[in-house]
Coordinates of C-alpha atoms and ligand atoms in Angstrom, one line a residue:
X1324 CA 60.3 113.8 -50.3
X1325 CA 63.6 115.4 -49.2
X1326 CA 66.6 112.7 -49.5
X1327 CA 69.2 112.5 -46.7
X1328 CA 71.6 114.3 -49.1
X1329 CA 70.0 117.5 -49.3
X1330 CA 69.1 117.4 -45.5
X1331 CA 72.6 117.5 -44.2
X1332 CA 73.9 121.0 -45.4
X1333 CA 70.8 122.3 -44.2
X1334 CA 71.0 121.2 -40.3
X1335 CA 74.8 121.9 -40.8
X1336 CA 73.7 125.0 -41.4
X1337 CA 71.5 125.3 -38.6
X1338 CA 73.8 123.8 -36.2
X1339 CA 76.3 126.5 -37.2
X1340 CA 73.6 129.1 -36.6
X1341 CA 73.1 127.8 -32.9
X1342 CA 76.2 127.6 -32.8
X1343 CA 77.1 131.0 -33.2
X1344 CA 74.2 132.2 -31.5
X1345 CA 75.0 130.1 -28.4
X1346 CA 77.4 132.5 -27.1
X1347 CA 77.0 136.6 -27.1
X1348 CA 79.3 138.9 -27.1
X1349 CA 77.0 141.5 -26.0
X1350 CA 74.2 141.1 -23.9
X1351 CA 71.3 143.1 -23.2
X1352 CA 71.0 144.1 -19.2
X1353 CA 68.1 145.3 -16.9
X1354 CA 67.8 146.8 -13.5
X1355 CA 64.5 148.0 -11.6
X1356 CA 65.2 150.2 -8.6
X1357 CA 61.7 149.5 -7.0
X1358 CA 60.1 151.4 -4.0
X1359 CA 59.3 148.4 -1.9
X1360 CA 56.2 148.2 -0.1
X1361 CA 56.9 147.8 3.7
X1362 CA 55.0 145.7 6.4
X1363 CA 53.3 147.5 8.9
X1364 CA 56.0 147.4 12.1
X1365 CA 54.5 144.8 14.3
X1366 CA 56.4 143.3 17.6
X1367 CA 54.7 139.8 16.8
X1368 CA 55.1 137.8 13.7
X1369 CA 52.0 138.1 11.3
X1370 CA 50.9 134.6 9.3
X1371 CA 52.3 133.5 6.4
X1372 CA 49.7 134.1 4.4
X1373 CA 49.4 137.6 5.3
X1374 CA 53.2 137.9 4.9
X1375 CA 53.0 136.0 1.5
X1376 CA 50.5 138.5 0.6
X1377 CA 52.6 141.6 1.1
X1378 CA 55.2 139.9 -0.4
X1379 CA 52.8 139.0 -3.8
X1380 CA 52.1 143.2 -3.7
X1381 CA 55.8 144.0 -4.3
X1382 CA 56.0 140.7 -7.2
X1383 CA 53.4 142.1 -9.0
X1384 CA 55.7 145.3 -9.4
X1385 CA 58.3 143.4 -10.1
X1386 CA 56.3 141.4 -12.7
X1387 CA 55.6 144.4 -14.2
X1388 CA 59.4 145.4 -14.5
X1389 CA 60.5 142.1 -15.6
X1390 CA 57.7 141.8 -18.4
X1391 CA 58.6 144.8 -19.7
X1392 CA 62.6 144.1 -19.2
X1393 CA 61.8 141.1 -21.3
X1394 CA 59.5 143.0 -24.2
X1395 CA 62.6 145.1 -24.7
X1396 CA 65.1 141.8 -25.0
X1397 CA 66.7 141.9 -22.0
X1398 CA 68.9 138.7 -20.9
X1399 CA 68.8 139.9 -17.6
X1400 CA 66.9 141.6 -14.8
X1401 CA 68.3 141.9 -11.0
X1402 CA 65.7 143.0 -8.3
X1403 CA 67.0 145.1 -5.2
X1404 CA 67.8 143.5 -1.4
X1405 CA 64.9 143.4 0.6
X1406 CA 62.7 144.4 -2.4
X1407 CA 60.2 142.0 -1.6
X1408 CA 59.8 142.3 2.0
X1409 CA 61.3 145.3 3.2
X1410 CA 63.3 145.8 6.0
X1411 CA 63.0 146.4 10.0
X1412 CA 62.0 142.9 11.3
X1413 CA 63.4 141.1 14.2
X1414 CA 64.5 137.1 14.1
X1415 CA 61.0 136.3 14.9
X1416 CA 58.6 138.8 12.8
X1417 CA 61.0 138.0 9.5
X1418 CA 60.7 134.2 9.9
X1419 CA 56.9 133.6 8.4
X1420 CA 58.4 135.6 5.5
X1421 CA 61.7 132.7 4.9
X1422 CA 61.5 130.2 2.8
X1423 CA 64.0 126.9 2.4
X1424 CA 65.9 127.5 -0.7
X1425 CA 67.7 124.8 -1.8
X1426 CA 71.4 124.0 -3.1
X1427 CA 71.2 124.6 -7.1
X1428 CA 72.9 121.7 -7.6
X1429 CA 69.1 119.6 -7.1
X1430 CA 68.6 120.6 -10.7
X1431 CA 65.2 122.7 -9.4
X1432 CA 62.6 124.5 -11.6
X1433 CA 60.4 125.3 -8.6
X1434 CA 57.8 126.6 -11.5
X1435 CA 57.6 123.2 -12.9
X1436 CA 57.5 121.2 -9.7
X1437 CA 56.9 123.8 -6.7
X1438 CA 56.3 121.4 -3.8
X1439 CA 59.5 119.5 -3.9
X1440 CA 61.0 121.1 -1.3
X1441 CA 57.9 121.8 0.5
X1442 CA 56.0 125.2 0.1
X1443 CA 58.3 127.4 -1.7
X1444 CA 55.6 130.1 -3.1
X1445 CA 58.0 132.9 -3.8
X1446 CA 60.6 130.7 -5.4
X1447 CA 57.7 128.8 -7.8
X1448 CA 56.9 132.6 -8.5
X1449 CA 60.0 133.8 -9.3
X1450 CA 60.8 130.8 -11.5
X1451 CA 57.2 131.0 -13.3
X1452 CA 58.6 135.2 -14.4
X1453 CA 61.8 133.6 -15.9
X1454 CA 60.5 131.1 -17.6
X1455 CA 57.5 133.0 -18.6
X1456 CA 59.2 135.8 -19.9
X1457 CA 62.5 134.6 -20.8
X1458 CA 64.7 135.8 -19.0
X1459 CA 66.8 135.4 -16.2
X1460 CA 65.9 136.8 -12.9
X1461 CA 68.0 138.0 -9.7
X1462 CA 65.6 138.6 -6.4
X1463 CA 66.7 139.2 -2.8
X1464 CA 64.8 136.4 -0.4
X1465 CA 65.7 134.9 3.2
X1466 CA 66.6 131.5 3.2
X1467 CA 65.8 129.2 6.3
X1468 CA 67.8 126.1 7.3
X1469 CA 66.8 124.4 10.9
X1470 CA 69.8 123.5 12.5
X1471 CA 70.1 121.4 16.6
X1472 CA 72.6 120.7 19.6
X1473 CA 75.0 118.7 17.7
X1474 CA 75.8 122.3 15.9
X1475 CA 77.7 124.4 18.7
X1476 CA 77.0 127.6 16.2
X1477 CA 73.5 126.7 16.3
X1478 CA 71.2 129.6 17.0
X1479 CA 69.1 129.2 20.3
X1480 CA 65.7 129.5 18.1
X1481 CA 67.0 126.2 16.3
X1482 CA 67.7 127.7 12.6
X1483 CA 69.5 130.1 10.5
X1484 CA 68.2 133.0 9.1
X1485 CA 70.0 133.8 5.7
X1486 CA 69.2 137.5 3.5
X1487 CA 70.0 135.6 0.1
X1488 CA 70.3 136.4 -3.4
X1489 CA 68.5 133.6 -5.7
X1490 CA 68.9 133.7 -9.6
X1491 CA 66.3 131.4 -12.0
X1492 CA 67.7 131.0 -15.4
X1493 CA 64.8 131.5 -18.4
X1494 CA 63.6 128.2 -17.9
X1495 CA 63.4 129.1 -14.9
X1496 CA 65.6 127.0 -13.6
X1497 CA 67.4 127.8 -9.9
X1498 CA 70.7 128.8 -11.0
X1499 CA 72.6 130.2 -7.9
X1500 CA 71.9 131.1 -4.1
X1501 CA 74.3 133.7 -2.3
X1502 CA 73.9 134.2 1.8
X1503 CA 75.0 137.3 2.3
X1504 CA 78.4 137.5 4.0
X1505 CA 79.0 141.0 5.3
X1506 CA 76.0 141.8 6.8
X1507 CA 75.1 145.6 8.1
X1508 CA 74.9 146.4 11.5
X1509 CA 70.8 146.8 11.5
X1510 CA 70.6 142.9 10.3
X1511 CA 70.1 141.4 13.2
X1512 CA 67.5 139.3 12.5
X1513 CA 69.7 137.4 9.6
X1514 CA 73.0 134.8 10.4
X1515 CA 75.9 135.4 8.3
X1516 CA 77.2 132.0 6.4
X1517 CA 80.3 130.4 8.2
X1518 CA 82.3 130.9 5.2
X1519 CA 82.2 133.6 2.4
X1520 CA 80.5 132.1 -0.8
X1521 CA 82.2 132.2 -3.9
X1522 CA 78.8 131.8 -6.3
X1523 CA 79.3 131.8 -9.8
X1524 CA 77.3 130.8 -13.1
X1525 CA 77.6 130.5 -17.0
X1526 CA 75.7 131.7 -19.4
X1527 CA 75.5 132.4 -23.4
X1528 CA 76.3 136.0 -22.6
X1529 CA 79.6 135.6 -20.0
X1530 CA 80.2 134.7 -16.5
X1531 CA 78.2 135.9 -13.1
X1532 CA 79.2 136.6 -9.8
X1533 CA 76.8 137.6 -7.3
X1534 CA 77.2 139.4 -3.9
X1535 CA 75.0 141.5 -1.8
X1536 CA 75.1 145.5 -0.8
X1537 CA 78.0 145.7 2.0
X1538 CA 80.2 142.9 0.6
X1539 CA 81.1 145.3 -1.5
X1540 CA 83.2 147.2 1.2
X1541 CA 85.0 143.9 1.5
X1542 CA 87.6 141.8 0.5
X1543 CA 85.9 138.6 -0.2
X1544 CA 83.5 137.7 -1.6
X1545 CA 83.8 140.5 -3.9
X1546 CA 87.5 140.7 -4.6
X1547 CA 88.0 136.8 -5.0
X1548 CA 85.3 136.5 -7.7
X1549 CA 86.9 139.4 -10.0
X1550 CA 90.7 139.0 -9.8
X1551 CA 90.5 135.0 -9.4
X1552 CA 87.4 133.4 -10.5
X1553 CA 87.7 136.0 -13.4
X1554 CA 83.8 136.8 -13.6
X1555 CA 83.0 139.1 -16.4
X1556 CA 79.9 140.8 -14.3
X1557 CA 78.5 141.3 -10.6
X1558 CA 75.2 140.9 -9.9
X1559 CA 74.3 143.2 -7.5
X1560 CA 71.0 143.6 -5.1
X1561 CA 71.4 146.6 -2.8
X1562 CA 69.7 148.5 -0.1
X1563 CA 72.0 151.6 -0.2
X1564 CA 72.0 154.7 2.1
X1565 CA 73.8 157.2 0.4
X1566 CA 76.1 158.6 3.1
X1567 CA 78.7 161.5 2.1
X1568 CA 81.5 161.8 1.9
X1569 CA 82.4 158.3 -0.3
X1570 CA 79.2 155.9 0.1
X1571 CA 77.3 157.2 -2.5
X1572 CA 75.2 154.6 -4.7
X1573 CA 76.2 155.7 -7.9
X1574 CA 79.2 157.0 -7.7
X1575 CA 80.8 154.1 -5.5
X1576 CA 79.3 151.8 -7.0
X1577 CA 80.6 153.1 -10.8
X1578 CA 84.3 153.4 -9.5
X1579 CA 84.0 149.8 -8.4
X1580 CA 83.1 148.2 -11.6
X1581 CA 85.4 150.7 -13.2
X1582 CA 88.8 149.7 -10.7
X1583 CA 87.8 146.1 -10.7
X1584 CA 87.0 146.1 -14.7
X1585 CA 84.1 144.1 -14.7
X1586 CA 80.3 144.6 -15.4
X1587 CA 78.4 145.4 -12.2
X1588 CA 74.7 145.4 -12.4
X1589 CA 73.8 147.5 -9.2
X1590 CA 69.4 147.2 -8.3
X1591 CA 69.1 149.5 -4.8
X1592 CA 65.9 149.8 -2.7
X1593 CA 64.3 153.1 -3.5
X1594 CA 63.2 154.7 0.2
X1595 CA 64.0 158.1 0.0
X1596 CA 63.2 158.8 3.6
X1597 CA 66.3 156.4 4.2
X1598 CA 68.1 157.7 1.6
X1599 CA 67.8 154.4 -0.8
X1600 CA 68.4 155.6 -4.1
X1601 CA 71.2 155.6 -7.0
X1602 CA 71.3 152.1 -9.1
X1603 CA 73.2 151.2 -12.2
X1604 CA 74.5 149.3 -15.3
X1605 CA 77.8 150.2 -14.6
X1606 CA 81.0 148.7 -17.4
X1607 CA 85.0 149.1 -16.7
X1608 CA 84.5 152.1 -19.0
X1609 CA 81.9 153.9 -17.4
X1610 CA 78.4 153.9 -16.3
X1611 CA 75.9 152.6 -19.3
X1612 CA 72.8 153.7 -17.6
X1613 CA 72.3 155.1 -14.2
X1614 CA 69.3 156.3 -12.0
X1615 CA 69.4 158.7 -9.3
X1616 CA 66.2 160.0 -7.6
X1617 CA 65.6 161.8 -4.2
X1618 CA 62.0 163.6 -5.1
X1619 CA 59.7 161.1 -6.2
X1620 CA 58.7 157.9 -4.7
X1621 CA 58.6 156.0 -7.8
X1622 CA 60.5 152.6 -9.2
X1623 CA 62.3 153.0 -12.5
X1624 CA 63.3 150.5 -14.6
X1625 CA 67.1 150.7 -16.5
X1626 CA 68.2 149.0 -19.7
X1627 CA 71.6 149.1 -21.6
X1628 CA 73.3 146.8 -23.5
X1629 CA 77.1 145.6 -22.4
X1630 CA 80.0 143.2 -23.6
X1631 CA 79.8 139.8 -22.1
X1632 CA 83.3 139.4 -21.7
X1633 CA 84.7 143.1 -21.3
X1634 CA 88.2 142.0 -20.7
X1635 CA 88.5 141.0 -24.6
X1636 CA 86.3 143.8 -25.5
X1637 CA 87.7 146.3 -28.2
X1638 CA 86.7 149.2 -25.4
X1639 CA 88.7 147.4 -22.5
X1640 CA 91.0 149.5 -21.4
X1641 CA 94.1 148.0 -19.7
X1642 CA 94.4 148.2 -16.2
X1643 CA 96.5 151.2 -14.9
X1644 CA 99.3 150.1 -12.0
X1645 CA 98.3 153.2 -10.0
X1646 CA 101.3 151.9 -7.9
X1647 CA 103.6 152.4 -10.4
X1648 CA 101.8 155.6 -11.3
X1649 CA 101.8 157.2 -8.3
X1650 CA 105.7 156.9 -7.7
X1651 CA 105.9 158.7 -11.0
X1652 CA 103.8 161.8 -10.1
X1653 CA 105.7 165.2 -8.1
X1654 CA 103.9 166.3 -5.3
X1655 CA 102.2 170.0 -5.9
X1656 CA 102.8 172.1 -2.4
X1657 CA 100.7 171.4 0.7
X1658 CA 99.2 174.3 1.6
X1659 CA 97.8 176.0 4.5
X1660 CA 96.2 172.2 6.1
X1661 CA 93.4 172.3 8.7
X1662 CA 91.1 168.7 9.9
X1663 CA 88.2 168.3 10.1
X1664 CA 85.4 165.5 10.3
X1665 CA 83.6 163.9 8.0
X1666 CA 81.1 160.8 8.9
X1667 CA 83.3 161.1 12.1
X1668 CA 86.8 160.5 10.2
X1669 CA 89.1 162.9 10.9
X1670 CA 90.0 164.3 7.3
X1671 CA 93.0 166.5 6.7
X1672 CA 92.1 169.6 4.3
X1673 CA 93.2 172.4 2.2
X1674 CA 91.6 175.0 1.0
X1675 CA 90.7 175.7 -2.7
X1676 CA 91.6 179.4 -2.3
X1677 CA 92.5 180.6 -6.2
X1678 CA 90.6 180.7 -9.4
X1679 CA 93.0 177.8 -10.4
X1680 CA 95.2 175.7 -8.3
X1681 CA 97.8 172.9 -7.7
X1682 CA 97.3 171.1 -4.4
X1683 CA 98.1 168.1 -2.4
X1684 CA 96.8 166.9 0.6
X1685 CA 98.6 163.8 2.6
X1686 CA 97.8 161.7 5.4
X1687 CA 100.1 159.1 6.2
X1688 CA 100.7 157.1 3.1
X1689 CA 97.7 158.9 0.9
X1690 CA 98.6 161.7 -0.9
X1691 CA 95.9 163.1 -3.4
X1692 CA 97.0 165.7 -6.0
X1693 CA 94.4 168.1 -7.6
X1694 CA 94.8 170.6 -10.1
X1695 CA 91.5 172.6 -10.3
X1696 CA 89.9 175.8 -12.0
X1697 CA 87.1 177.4 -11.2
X1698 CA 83.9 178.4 -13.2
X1699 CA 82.2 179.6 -10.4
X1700 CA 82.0 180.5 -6.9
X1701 CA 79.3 182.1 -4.5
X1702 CA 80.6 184.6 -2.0
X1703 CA 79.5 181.7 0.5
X1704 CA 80.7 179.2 -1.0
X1705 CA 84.3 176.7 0.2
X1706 CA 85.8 174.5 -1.3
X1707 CA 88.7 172.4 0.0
X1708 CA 90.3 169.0 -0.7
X1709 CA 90.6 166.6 1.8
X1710 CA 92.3 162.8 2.8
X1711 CA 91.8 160.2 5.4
X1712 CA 93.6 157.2 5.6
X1713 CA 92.6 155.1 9.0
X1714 CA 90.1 152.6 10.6
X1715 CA 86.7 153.9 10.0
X1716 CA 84.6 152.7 13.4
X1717 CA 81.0 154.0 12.6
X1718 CA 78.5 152.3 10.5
X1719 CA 80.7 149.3 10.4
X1720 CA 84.4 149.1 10.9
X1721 CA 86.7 148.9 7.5
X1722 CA 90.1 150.8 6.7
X1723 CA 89.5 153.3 4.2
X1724 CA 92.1 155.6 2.2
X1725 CA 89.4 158.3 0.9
X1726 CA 90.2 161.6 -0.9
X1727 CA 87.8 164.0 -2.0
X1728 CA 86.9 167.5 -3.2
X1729 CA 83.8 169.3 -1.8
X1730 CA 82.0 172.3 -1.5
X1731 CA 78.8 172.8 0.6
X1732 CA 79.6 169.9 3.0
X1733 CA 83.1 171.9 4.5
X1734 CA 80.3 175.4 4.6
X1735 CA 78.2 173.0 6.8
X1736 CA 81.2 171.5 9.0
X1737 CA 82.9 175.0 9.5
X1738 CA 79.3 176.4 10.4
X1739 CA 79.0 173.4 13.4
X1740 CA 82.5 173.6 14.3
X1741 CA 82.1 177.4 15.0
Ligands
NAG2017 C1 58.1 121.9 -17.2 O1 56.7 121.6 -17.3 C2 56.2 121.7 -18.6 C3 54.7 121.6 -18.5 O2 54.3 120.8 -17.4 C4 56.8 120.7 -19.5 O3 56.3 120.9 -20.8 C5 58.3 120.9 -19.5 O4 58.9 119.9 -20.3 C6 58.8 120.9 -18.1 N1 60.2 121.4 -18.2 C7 61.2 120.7 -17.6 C8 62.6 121.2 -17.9 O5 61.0 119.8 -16.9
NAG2018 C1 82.1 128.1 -17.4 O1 82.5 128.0 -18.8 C2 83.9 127.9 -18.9 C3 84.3 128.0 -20.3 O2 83.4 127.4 -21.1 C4 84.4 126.7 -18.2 O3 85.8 126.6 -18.2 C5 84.0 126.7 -16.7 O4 84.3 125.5 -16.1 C6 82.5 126.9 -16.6 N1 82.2 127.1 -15.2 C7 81.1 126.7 -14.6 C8 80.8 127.1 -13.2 O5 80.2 126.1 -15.2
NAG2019 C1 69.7 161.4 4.8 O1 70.7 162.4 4.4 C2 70.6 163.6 5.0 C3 71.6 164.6 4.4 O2 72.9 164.0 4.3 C4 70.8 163.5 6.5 O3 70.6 164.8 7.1 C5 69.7 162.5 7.1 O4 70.0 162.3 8.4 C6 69.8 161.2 6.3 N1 68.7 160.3 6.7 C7 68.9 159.1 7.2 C8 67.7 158.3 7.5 O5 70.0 158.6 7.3
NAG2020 C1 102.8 147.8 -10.0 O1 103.9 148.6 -9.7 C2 104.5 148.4 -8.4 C3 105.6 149.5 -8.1 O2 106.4 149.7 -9.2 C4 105.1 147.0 -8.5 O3 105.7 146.6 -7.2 C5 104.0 146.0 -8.8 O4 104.6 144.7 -8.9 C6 103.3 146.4 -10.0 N1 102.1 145.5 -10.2 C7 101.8 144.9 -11.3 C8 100.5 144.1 -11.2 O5 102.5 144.9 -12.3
NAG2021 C1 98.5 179.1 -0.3 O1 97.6 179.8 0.5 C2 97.7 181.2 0.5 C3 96.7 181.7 1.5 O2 95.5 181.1 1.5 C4 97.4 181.7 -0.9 O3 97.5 183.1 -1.0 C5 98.4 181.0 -1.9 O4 98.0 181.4 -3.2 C6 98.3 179.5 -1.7 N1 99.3 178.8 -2.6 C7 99.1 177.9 -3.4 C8 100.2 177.3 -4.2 O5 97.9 177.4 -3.6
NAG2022 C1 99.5 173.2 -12.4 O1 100.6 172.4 -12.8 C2 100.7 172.2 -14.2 C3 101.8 171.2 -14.4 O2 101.6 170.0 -13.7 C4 101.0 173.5 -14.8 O3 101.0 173.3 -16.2 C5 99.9 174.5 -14.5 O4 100.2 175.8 -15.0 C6 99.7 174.6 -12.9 N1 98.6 175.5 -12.7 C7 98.7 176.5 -11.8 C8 97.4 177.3 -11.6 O5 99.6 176.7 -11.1

């Protein structure tokens, strides 16, 4: 028999041991760029069991991510936008596809008690992998709440339509729901909330903010959940064109977490007839793991481990004022400047005409300094440095200050222009 006395250092003990393995300071991360499976285009809406069964094709992919993202100890595992229906749908062929997601706050494990909220298939699904395999899961759903008359914003087909990011914790809990804010231009058949939603979660491993694809371009959410609700990592479902000269996935997507020193776990569509490719595990020190894939039609799964909180890390490196920085720096001569368009922004140029160089290139207030050497250059080759800073009006409408340095793309515009 073991007396009371010799039973207390021992759960001491193991109290301490939960303790200390109750919070993380590094955590093990997982993103699957996954080649959705589309619908086949239809003008009227299908049932919803033949559009639960196309969506049930592109969960057992992700199953098979997330089971062996678990296997390898991932915490986490974010899914791409649209990655379980696709894309192209009008308000009335995405609808049998929507389900009614609830507030978190209802305390919901839709694995444990599916019907609560009336038939939630995808969401008891979902919830069934995390719990299942341990670990949390991000997916990209639409959300439908019916709406009437006394609602002046009320759509005229009587609901909203809402492309939402849903996170189950690994009991599978319902942990967060994000309607995505900034919608593209080709989302017509989706409402966009009245007010940005600031969605944040806890966990052992740090704290979560979750936005969706073109937010990013955007002052809030995105902004509001790094510099005040002080997140230490983005979760991040995309469906990414890569668009030169600045919207490429990995690249723009890197800087980001990078500028805003904070974790961003970037999961993009892969549809490389649309360009969808380029996710990451991106940290404010660089990318951890990255994937980038314009041959194959194949998913690919990404693991890498990263700090929970990287603003205490040892690595963290302290912001740079660039302000500051930038009134310290002495212009190098402009030289010989020509415009030019790029994704129909007029760009101001110069031309990278010497083995090695100083250059700057202003427009209005940006001024980008380079100092360059070549290793190479073909006889057709051109290189140039170029800066826009204006309203960008295609695509979307955002200000942009963008600098860059390229080579092929200016051989392609001269060869237009001409
Ligand atoms: C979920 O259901 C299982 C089996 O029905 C049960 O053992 C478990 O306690 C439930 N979990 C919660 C959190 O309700
Ligand atoms: C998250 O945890 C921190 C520190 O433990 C706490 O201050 C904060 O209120 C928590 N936030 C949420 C959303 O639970
Ligand atoms: C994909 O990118 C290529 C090269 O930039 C471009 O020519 C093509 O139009 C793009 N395709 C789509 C669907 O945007
Ligand atoms: C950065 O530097 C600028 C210019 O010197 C200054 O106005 C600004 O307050 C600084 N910002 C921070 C966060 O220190
Ligand atoms: C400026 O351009 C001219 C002609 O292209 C070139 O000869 C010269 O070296 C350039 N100067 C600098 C500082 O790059
Ligand atoms: C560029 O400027 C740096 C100082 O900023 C100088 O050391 C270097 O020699 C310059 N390079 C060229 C090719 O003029």
């Amino acid at each position: 028999m073991v007396s009371f006395q010799s039973l207390l250092p021992w759960s001491f003990f193991v109290l301490m041991m939960i303790l200390k393995s109750s919070a993380l300071d590094k955590y093990t991360a997982a993103v699957y760029e996954h080649s959705v499976l589309l619908p086949k285009p239809t003008h009227k809406p299908v049932s919803s069991e033949e559009a639960l069964k196309l969506m049930n094709r592109n969960m057992d992919i992700l199953e098979e991510a997330i089971k062996r993202a678990a296997a390898q100890g991932a915490h986490i595992i974010v899914t791409p936008e649209d990655g379980i229906y696709g894309f192209q749908f009008t308000r009335e062929t995405l609808y049998p596809y929507l389900e009614d997601i609830p507030d978190p706050q209802v305390n919901w494990i839709p694995c444990n008690d599916s019907q609560r909220f009336g038939p939630a298939p995808v969401q008891e699904r979902l919830s069934c992998l995390a719990r299942d395999n341990s670990i949390y899961v991000v997916a990209n759903i639409g959300d439908k709440k019916p709406c009437d008359y006394t609602d002046p914003k009320c759509p005229n087909d009587g609901r909203y339509q809402y492309n939402t990011n849903v996170v189950f914790d690994s009991d599978g809990k319902l942990v967060a729901r994000y309607h995505k804010f900034n919608l593209f231009m080709s989302e017509a058949q989706f409402d966009f909330p009245k007010e940005p939603e600031h969605v944040i979660f806890n966990t052992s491993f740090g704290k979560f903010g979750i936005f969706t694809c073109f937010d990013i371009l955007f002052h809030d959410p995105a902004i509001t959940l790094v510099s005040k609700l002080k997140v230490d990592t983005i979760l991040f479902p995309t469906a990414w064109m890569n668009v030169l000269p600045h919207l490429t996935a990995v690249e723009f997507h890197s800087a980001w977490a990078m500028g805003m020193q904070v974790n961003l776990l970037s999961s993009n569509t892969h549809k490389i007839g649309m360009n969808m490719t380029g996710s990451g595990i991106y940290a404010p020190d660089g990318p951890q793991a990255y994937h980038y894939d314009a041959e194959s039609e194949n998913g690919q799964l990404l693991i890498a481990e990263l700090h929970a909180h990287p603003s205490v890390s040892p690595t963290y490196l302290h912001a740079v004022n660039w302000s500051l920085h930038a009134t310290t720096i002495k212009p190098f001569p402009q030289n010989n400047t020509f415009s030019g368009f790029i994704f129909s922004d007029e760009f101001t140029f110069s031309q990278l005409d010497n083995q090695a160089g100083n250059l700057t290139v202003c427009q209005k207030d940006l001024c980008c300094h380079l100092s360059y050497r070549m290793t190479e250059q073909q006889e057709d080759e051109v290189y140039a440095l170029g800066s826009f800073d204006g309203l960008h009006v295609v695509e979307g409408e955002y200000y942009l200050q963008v600098s860059f340095s390229q080579g092929e793309v200016l051989l392609i515009m001269i060869e237009s222009g001409n």
